[in-house]
C-alpha positions as protocol buffer text, in pm:
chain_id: "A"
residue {
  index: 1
  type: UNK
  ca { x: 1281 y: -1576 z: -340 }
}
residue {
  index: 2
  type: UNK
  ca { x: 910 y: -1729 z: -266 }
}
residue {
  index: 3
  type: UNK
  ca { x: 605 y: -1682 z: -349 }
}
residue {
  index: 4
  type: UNK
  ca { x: 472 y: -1656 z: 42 }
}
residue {
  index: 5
  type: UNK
  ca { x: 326 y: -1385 z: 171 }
}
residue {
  index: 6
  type: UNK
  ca { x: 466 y: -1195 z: 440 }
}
residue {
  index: 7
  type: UNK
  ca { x: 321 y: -1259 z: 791 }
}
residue {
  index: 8
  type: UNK
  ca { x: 35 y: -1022 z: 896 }
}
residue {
  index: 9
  type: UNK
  ca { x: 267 y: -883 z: 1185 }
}
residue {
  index: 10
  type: UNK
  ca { x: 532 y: -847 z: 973 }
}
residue {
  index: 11
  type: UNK
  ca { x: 256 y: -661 z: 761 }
}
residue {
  index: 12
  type: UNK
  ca { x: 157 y: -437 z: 985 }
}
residue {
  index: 13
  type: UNK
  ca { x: 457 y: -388 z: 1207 }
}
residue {
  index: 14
  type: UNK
  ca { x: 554 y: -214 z: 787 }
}
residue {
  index: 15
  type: UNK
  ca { x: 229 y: -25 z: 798 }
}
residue {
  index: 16
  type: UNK
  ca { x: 246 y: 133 z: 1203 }
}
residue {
  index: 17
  type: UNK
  ca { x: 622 y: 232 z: 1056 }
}
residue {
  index: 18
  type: UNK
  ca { x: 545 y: 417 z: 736 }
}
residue {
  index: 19
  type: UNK
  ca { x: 264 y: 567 z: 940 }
}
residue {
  index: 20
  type: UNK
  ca { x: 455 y: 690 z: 1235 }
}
residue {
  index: 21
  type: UNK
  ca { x: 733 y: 853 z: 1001 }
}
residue {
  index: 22
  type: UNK
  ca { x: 472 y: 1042 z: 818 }
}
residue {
  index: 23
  type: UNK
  ca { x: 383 y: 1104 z: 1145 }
}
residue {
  index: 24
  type: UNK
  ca { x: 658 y: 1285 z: 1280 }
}
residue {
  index: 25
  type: UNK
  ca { x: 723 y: 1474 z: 943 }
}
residue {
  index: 26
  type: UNK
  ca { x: 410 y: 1629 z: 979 }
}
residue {
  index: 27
  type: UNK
  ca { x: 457 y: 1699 z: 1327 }
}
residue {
  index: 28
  type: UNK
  ca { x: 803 y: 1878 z: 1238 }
}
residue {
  index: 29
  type: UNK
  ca { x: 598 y: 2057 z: 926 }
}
residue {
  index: 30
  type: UNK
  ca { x: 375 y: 2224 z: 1225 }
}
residue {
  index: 31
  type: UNK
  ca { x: 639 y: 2336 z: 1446 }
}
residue {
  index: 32
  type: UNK
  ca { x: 821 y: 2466 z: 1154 }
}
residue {
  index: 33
  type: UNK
  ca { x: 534 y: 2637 z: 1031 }
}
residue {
  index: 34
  type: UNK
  ca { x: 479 y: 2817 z: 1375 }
}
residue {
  index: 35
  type: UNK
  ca { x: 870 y: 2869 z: 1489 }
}
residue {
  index: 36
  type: UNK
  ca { x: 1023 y: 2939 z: 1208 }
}
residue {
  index: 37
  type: UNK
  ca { x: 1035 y: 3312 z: 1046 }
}
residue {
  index: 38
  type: UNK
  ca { x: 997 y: 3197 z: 687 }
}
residue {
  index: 39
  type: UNK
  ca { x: 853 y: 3380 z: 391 }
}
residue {
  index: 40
  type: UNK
  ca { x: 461 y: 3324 z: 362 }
}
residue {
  index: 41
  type: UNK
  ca { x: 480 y: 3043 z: 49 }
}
residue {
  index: 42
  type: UNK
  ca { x: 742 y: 2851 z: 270 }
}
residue {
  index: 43
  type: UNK
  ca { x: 490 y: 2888 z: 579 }
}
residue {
  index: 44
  type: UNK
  ca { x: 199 y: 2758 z: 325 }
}
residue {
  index: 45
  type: UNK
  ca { x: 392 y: 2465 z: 196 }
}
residue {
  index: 46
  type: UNK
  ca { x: 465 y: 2363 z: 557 }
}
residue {
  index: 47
  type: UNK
  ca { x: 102 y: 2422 z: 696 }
}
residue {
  index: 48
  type: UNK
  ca { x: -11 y: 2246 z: 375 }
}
residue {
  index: 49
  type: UNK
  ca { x: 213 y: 1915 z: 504 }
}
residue {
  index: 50
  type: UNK
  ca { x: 88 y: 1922 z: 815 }
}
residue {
  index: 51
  type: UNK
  ca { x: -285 y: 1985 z: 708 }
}
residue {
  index: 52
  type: UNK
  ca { x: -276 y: 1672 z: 417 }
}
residue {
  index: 53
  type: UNK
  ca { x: 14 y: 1452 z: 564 }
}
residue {
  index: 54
  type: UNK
  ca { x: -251 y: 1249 z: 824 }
}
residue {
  index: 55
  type: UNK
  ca { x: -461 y: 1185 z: 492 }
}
residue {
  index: 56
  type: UNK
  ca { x: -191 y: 1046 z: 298 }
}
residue {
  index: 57
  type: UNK
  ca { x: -67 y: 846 z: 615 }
}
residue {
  index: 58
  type: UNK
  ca { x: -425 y: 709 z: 711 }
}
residue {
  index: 59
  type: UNK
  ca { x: -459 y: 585 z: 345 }
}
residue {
  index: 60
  type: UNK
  ca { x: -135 y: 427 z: 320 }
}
residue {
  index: 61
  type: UNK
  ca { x: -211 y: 232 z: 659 }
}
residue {
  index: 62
  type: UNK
  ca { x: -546 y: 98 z: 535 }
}
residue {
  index: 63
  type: UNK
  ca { x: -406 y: 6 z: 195 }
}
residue {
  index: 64
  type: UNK
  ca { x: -426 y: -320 z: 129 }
}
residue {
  index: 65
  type: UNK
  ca { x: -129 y: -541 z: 145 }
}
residue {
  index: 66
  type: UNK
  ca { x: 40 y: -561 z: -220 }
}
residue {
  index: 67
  type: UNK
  ca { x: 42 y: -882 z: -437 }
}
residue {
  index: 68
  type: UNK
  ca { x: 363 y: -1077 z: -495 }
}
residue {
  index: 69
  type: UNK
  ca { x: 378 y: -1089 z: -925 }
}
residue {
  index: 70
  type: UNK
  ca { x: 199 y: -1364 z: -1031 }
}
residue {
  index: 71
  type: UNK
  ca { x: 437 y: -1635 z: -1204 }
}
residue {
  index: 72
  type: UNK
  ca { x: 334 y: -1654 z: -1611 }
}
residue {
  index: 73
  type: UNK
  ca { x: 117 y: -1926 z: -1694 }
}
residue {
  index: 74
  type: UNK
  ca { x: 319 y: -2225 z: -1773 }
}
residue {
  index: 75
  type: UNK
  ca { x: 29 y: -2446 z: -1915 }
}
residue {
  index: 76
  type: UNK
  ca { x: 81 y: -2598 z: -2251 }
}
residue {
  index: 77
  type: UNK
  ca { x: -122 y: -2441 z: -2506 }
}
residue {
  index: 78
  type: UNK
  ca { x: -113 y: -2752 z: -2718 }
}
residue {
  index: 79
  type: UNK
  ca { x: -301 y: -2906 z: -2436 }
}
residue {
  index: 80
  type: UNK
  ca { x: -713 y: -2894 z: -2452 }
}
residue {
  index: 81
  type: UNK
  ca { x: -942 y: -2805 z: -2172 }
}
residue {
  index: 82
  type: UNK
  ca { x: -1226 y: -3016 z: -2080 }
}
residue {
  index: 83
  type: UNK
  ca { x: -1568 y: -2853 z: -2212 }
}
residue {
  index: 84
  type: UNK
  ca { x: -1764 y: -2720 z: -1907 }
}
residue {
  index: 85
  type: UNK
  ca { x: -2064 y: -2903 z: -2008 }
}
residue {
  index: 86
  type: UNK
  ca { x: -1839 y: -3236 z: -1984 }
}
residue {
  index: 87
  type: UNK
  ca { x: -1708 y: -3216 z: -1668 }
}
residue {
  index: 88
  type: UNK
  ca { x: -1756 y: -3447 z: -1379 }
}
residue {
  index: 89
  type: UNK
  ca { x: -1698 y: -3459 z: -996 }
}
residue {
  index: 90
  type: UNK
  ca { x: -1520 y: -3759 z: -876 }
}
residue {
  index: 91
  type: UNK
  ca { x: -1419 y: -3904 z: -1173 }
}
């Protein structure tokens, strides 16, 4: 495993994919809503998908890319820092 990044078209070829399946469930969520003869709370829940889906899927796009975890600090504790008022450029 590495520590790399993935590639920003790798990125957002992830991001266009989550976003066009949340997509198309809220697309089915409308037809449903208006095709099927289902009992009002059933019709709700499915005009409720289609109303907040886009928000959820718009957000998820724009989030920024996540953070590999950070590798624990493997500096020796035993080992003293340099006072900021002593150090020097070049030297």
């Amino acid at each position: 495993m590495t520590d790399a990044q993935p590639s920003l078209s790798e990125d957002i070829g992830k991001r266009e994919k989550s976003y066009f399946i949340k997509m198309g469930i809220r697309l089915i969520c409308l037809v449903l809503a208006f095709t099927v003869p289902a009992p009002l709370p059933v019709r709700l829940l499915l005009f409720a998908g289609a109303i907040f889906l886009p928000y959820v899927a718009v957000i998820g796009a724009n989030a920024p890319p996540r953070q590999a975890p950070r590798a624990f600090d493997v500096t020796d504790d035993s080992q003293n820092e340099i006072p900021r008022h002593r150090r020097e450029i070049g030297s």
